[in-house]
């Protein structure tokens, strides 16, 4: 006698994205408040800008890879590598633009921005690793309703 074991519900990519972004935003809010208390408004703006940068860049990358994996799983590794490269370029470009605009000298504290980007990246990575290792990911699907399960007939003279 077999029992029909019901699998735990699968966590979809959107739920992982929301949970990961939520953890990073929580860290960003705490860092922004700490920066405002310790070093003033420039530190708070730096921490806030770092949080927005991390959530925006990594959120776009995660969303893109999840969308491609849902439609065409075979292309997800290629898209993941390309997205990673794009994330590095966008992050560097954001720092170049901020540095060139003069905002890092007056309005935004450079140290709080960099520290929040580093801490936010670590939180994002840890949250994704924890969720990816605790997900139920089926290796194969045994419920194929349109597939005929009868064995193919053997040719005469075939060895057993």
PDB file of C-alpha atoms in Angstrom:
ATOM      1  CA  UNK A   1       0.000   0.000   0.000  1.00  0.00           C
ATOM      2  CA  UNK A   2       1.334   3.391  -0.921  1.00  0.00           C
ATOM      3  CA  UNK A   3       0.313   6.684   0.496  1.00  0.00           C
ATOM      4  CA  UNK A   4      -0.061   9.803  -1.532  1.00  0.00           C
ATOM      5  CA  UNK A   5       2.446  12.137   0.049  1.00  0.00           C
ATOM      6  CA  UNK A   6       1.647  15.709  -0.681  1.00  0.00           C
ATOM      7  CA  UNK A   7       4.743  17.773  -1.302  1.00  0.00           C
ATOM      8  CA  UNK A   8       5.270  21.047   0.478  1.00  0.00           C
ATOM      9  CA  UNK A   9       4.306  24.026  -1.672  1.00  0.00           C
ATOM     10  CA  UNK A  10       7.096  25.249  -3.897  1.00  0.00           C
ATOM     11  CA  UNK A  11       8.451  28.707  -3.264  1.00  0.00           C
ATOM     12  CA  UNK A  12       8.334  30.584  -6.527  1.00  0.00           C
ATOM     13  CA  UNK A  13      11.010  33.014  -7.705  1.00  0.00           C
ATOM     14  CA  UNK A  14       8.876  36.049  -6.914  1.00  0.00           C
ATOM     15  CA  UNK A  15       8.536  35.033  -3.279  1.00  0.00           C
ATOM     16  CA  UNK A  16      12.299  34.567  -3.024  1.00  0.00           C
ATOM     17  CA  UNK A  17      12.826  37.989  -4.589  1.00  0.00           C
ATOM     18  CA  UNK A  18      10.406  39.681  -2.195  1.00  0.00           C
ATOM     19  CA  UNK A  19      11.886  37.994   0.880  1.00  0.00           C
ATOM     20  CA  UNK A  20      15.455  38.770  -0.154  1.00  0.00           C
ATOM     21  CA  UNK A  21      14.644  42.379  -0.997  1.00  0.00           C
ATOM     22  CA  UNK A  22      12.764  42.706   2.296  1.00  0.00           C
ATOM     23  CA  UNK A  23      15.785  41.574   4.307  1.00  0.00           C
ATOM     24  CA  UNK A  24      18.026  43.987   2.411  1.00  0.00           C
ATOM     25  CA  UNK A  25      15.596  46.892   2.794  1.00  0.00           C
ATOM     26  CA  UNK A  26      15.359  46.194   6.526  1.00  0.00           C
ATOM     27  CA  UNK A  27      19.142  46.364   6.785  1.00  0.00           C
ATOM     28  CA  UNK A  28      19.115  49.569   4.724  1.00  0.00           C
ATOM     29  CA  UNK A  29      16.549  51.222   6.978  1.00  0.00           C
ATOM     30  CA  UNK A  30      18.539  50.293  10.068  1.00  0.00           C
ATOM     31  CA  UNK A  31      21.751  51.561   8.471  1.00  0.00           C
ATOM     32  CA  UNK A  32      20.052  54.792   7.395  1.00  0.00           C
ATOM     33  CA  UNK A  33      18.760  55.423  10.908  1.00  0.00           C
ATOM     34  CA  UNK A  34      22.150  54.608  12.408  1.00  0.00           C
ATOM     35  CA  UNK A  35      23.894  56.904   9.932  1.00  0.00           C
ATOM     36  CA  UNK A  36      21.515  59.751  10.738  1.00  0.00           C
ATOM     37  CA  UNK A  37      22.110  59.328  14.462  1.00  0.00           C
ATOM     38  CA  UNK A  38      25.877  58.909  14.304  1.00  0.00           C
ATOM     39  CA  UNK A  39      27.063  61.097  11.433  1.00  0.00           C
ATOM     40  CA  UNK A  40      24.166  63.224  10.255  1.00  0.00           C
ATOM     41  CA  UNK A  41      22.153  63.594   7.103  1.00  0.00           C
ATOM     42  CA  UNK A  42      24.984  62.924   4.627  1.00  0.00           C
ATOM     43  CA  UNK A  43      25.527  59.487   6.187  1.00  0.00           C
ATOM     44  CA  UNK A  44      21.799  58.788   6.096  1.00  0.00           C
ATOM     45  CA  UNK A  45      21.633  59.768   2.421  1.00  0.00           C
ATOM     46  CA  UNK A  46      24.668  57.587   1.721  1.00  0.00           C
ATOM     47  CA  UNK A  47      23.090  54.580   3.417  1.00  0.00           C
ATOM     48  CA  UNK A  48      19.776  55.194   1.667  1.00  0.00           C
ATOM     49  CA  UNK A  49      21.456  55.532  -1.736  1.00  0.00           C
ATOM     50  CA  UNK A  50      23.424  52.335  -1.109  1.00  0.00           C
ATOM     51  CA  UNK A  51      20.250  50.452  -0.198  1.00  0.00           C
ATOM     52  CA  UNK A  52      18.427  51.675  -3.298  1.00  0.00           C
ATOM     53  CA  UNK A  53      21.411  50.743  -5.441  1.00  0.00           C
ATOM     54  CA  UNK A  54      21.702  47.204  -4.036  1.00  0.00           C
ATOM     55  CA  UNK A  55      17.972  46.456  -4.159  1.00  0.00           C
ATOM     56  CA  UNK A  56      17.601  47.961  -7.625  1.00  0.00           C
ATOM     57  CA  UNK A  57      20.588  46.234  -9.225  1.00  0.00           C
ATOM     58  CA  UNK A  58      20.214  42.829  -7.574  1.00  0.00           C
ATOM     59  CA  UNK A  59      16.422  42.919  -7.751  1.00  0.00           C
ATOM     60  CA  UNK A  60      16.526  43.495 -11.507  1.00  0.00           C
ATOM     61  CA  UNK A  61      19.031  40.669 -11.931  1.00  0.00           C
ATOM     62  CA  UNK A  62      17.068  38.199  -9.824  1.00  0.00           C
ATOM     63  CA  UNK A  63      13.799  39.090 -11.548  1.00  0.00           C
ATOM     64  CA  UNK A  64      15.378  38.673 -14.985  1.00  0.00           C
ATOM     65  CA  UNK A  65      16.933  35.289 -14.232  1.00  0.00           C
ATOM     66  CA  UNK A  66      13.700  34.010 -12.637  1.00  0.00           C
ATOM     67  CA  UNK A  67      11.643  35.161 -15.630  1.00  0.00           C
ATOM     68  CA  UNK A  68      13.963  33.468 -18.113  1.00  0.00           C
ATOM     69  CA  UNK A  69      14.171  30.278 -16.023  1.00  0.00           C
ATOM     70  CA  UNK A  70      10.372  30.046 -15.984  1.00  0.00           C
ATOM     71  CA  UNK A  71      10.090  30.403 -19.762  1.00  0.00           C
ATOM     72  CA  UNK A  72      13.258  28.688 -20.999  1.00  0.00           C
ATOM     73  CA  UNK A  73      15.222  26.877 -18.250  1.00  0.00           C
ATOM     74  CA  UNK A  74      18.009  25.872 -20.624  1.00  0.00           C
ATOM     75  CA  UNK A  75      18.986  29.520 -21.143  1.00  0.00           C
ATOM     76  CA  UNK A  76      18.946  30.479 -17.464  1.00  0.00           C
ATOM     77  CA  UNK A  77      22.678  29.896 -16.861  1.00  0.00           C
ATOM     78  CA  UNK A  78      23.650  32.045 -19.838  1.00  0.00           C
ATOM     79  CA  UNK A  79      21.272  34.798 -18.720  1.00  0.00           C
ATOM     80  CA  UNK A  80      22.547  34.539 -15.136  1.00  0.00           C
ATOM     81  CA  UNK A  81      26.155  35.069 -16.250  1.00  0.00           C
ATOM     82  CA  UNK A  82      25.196  37.934 -18.547  1.00  0.00           C
ATOM     83  CA  UNK A  83      23.071  39.498 -15.816  1.00  0.00           C
ATOM     84  CA  UNK A  84      25.945  39.253 -13.337  1.00  0.00           C
ATOM     85  CA  UNK A  85      28.219  41.050 -15.777  1.00  0.00           C
ATOM     86  CA  UNK A  86      25.586  43.732 -16.303  1.00  0.00           C
ATOM     87  CA  UNK A  87      25.173  44.140 -12.532  1.00  0.00           C
ATOM     88  CA  UNK A  88      28.896  44.746 -12.070  1.00  0.00           C
ATOM     89  CA  UNK A  89      28.896  47.295 -14.896  1.00  0.00           C
ATOM     90  CA  UNK A  90      25.801  49.100 -13.575  1.00  0.00           C
ATOM     91  CA  UNK A  91      27.201  49.223 -10.037  1.00  0.00           C
ATOM     92  CA  UNK A  92      30.514  50.661 -11.280  1.00  0.00           C
ATOM     93  CA  UNK A  93      28.698  53.109 -13.538  1.00  0.00           C
ATOM     94  CA  UNK A  94      26.552  54.308 -10.624  1.00  0.00           C
ATOM     95  CA  UNK A  95      29.667  55.039  -8.567  1.00  0.00           C
ATOM     96  CA  UNK A  96      31.309  56.849 -11.473  1.00  0.00           C
ATOM     97  CA  UNK A  97      28.200  58.988 -12.011  1.00  0.00           C
ATOM     98  CA  UNK A  98      27.895  59.801  -8.304  1.00  0.00           C
ATOM     99  CA  UNK A  99      31.570  60.651  -8.067  1.00  0.00           C
ATOM    100  CA  UNK A 100      31.500  62.799 -11.204  1.00  0.00           C
ATOM    101  CA  UNK A 101      28.434  64.722 -10.113  1.00  0.00           C
ATOM    102  CA  UNK A 102      30.064  65.911  -6.918  1.00  0.00           C
ATOM    103  CA  UNK A 103      27.274  64.435  -4.788  1.00  0.00           C
ATOM    104  CA  UNK A 104      29.748  62.208  -2.933  1.00  0.00           C
ATOM    105  CA  UNK A 105      31.577  65.230  -1.634  1.00  0.00           C
ATOM    106  CA  UNK A 106      28.631  67.264  -0.350  1.00  0.00           C
ATOM    107  CA  UNK A 107      25.311  65.444  -0.087  1.00  0.00           C
ATOM    108  CA  UNK A 108      26.194  61.757   0.203  1.00  0.00           C
ATOM    109  CA  UNK A 109      28.771  60.312   2.583  1.00  0.00           C
ATOM    110  CA  UNK A 110      31.110  58.094   0.553  1.00  0.00           C
ATOM    111  CA  UNK A 111      31.936  55.739   3.439  1.00  0.00           C
ATOM    112  CA  UNK A 112      28.309  55.107   4.399  1.00  0.00           C
ATOM    113  CA  UNK A 113      27.392  54.518   0.752  1.00  0.00           C
ATOM    114  CA  UNK A 114      30.182  51.987   0.253  1.00  0.00           C
ATOM    115  CA  UNK A 115      29.589  50.283   3.584  1.00  0.00           C
ATOM    116  CA  UNK A 116      25.878  49.924   2.927  1.00  0.00           C
ATOM    117  CA  UNK A 117      26.508  48.527  -0.551  1.00  0.00           C
ATOM    118  CA  UNK A 118      28.910  45.940   0.884  1.00  0.00           C
ATOM    119  CA  UNK A 119      26.626  45.017   3.812  1.00  0.00           C
ATOM    120  CA  UNK A 120      23.536  44.988   1.581  1.00  0.00           C
ATOM    121  CA  UNK A 121      25.269  42.712  -0.913  1.00  0.00           C
ATOM    122  CA  UNK A 122      26.214  40.296   1.868  1.00  0.00           C
ATOM    123  CA  UNK A 123      22.654  40.250   3.242  1.00  0.00           C
ATOM    124  CA  UNK A 124      21.252  39.754  -0.271  1.00  0.00           C
ATOM    125  CA  UNK A 125      23.597  36.826  -0.954  1.00  0.00           C
ATOM    126  CA  UNK A 126      23.016  35.132   2.400  1.00  0.00           C
ATOM    127  CA  UNK A 127      19.231  35.508   2.099  1.00  0.00           C
ATOM    128  CA  UNK A 128      19.273  34.000  -1.400  1.00  0.00           C
ATOM    129  CA  UNK A 129      21.531  31.119  -0.334  1.00  0.00           C
ATOM    130  CA  UNK A 130      19.331  30.313   2.660  1.00  0.00           C
ATOM    131  CA  UNK A 131      16.191  30.333   0.543  1.00  0.00           C
ATOM    132  CA  UNK A 132      17.750  28.378  -2.327  1.00  0.00           C
ATOM    133  CA  UNK A 133      18.995  25.626  -0.008  1.00  0.00           C
ATOM    134  CA  UNK A 134      15.674  25.324   1.812  1.00  0.00           C
ATOM    135  CA  UNK A 135      13.473  25.136  -1.308  1.00  0.00           C
ATOM    136  CA  UNK A 136      11.855  21.969  -2.568  1.00  0.00           C
ATOM    137  CA  UNK A 137      13.107  21.674  -6.125  1.00  0.00           C
ATOM    138  CA  UNK A 138      11.853  18.530  -7.874  1.00  0.00           C
ATOM    139  CA  UNK A 139      14.388  16.678  -9.977  1.00  0.00           C
ATOM    140  CA  UNK A 140      11.741  15.266 -12.278  1.00  0.00           C
ATOM    141  CA  UNK A 141       7.975  15.258 -12.632  1.00  0.00           C
ATOM    142  CA  UNK A 142       6.372  11.822 -12.335  1.00  0.00           C
ATOM    143  CA  UNK A 143       2.887  12.984 -13.234  1.00  0.00           C
ATOM    144  CA  UNK A 144       2.884  13.070 -17.013  1.00  0.00           C
ATOM    145  CA  UNK A 145      -0.748  12.418 -17.987  1.00  0.00           C
ATOM    146  CA  UNK A 146      -0.256  12.214 -21.778  1.00  0.00           C
ATOM    147  CA  UNK A 147       2.646   9.764 -21.803  1.00  0.00           C
ATOM    148  CA  UNK A 148       1.886   6.119 -22.522  1.00  0.00           C
ATOM    149  CA  UNK A 149       3.533   4.021 -19.796  1.00  0.00           C
ATOM    150  CA  UNK A 150       3.375   0.660 -21.660  1.00  0.00           C
ATOM    151  CA  UNK A 151       6.752  -0.761 -22.685  1.00  0.00           C
ATOM    152  CA  UNK A 152       7.625  -0.855 -26.343  1.00  0.00           C
ATOM    153  CA  UNK A 153       7.415  -4.300 -27.979  1.00  0.00           C
ATOM    154  CA  UNK A 154      10.720  -6.069 -28.470  1.00  0.00           C
ATOM    155  CA  UNK A 155      11.969  -7.007 -31.871  1.00  0.00           C
ATOM    156  CA  UNK A 156      12.241 -10.726 -32.613  1.00  0.00           C
ATOM    157  CA  UNK A 157      15.637 -12.126 -31.932  1.00  0.00           C
ATOM    158  CA  UNK A 158      16.562  -9.422 -29.437  1.00  0.00           C
ATOM    159  CA  UNK A 159      18.572 -10.587 -26.477  1.00  0.00           C
ATOM    160  CA  UNK A 160      17.125 -10.313 -23.014  1.00  0.00           C
TER     161      UNK A 160
END
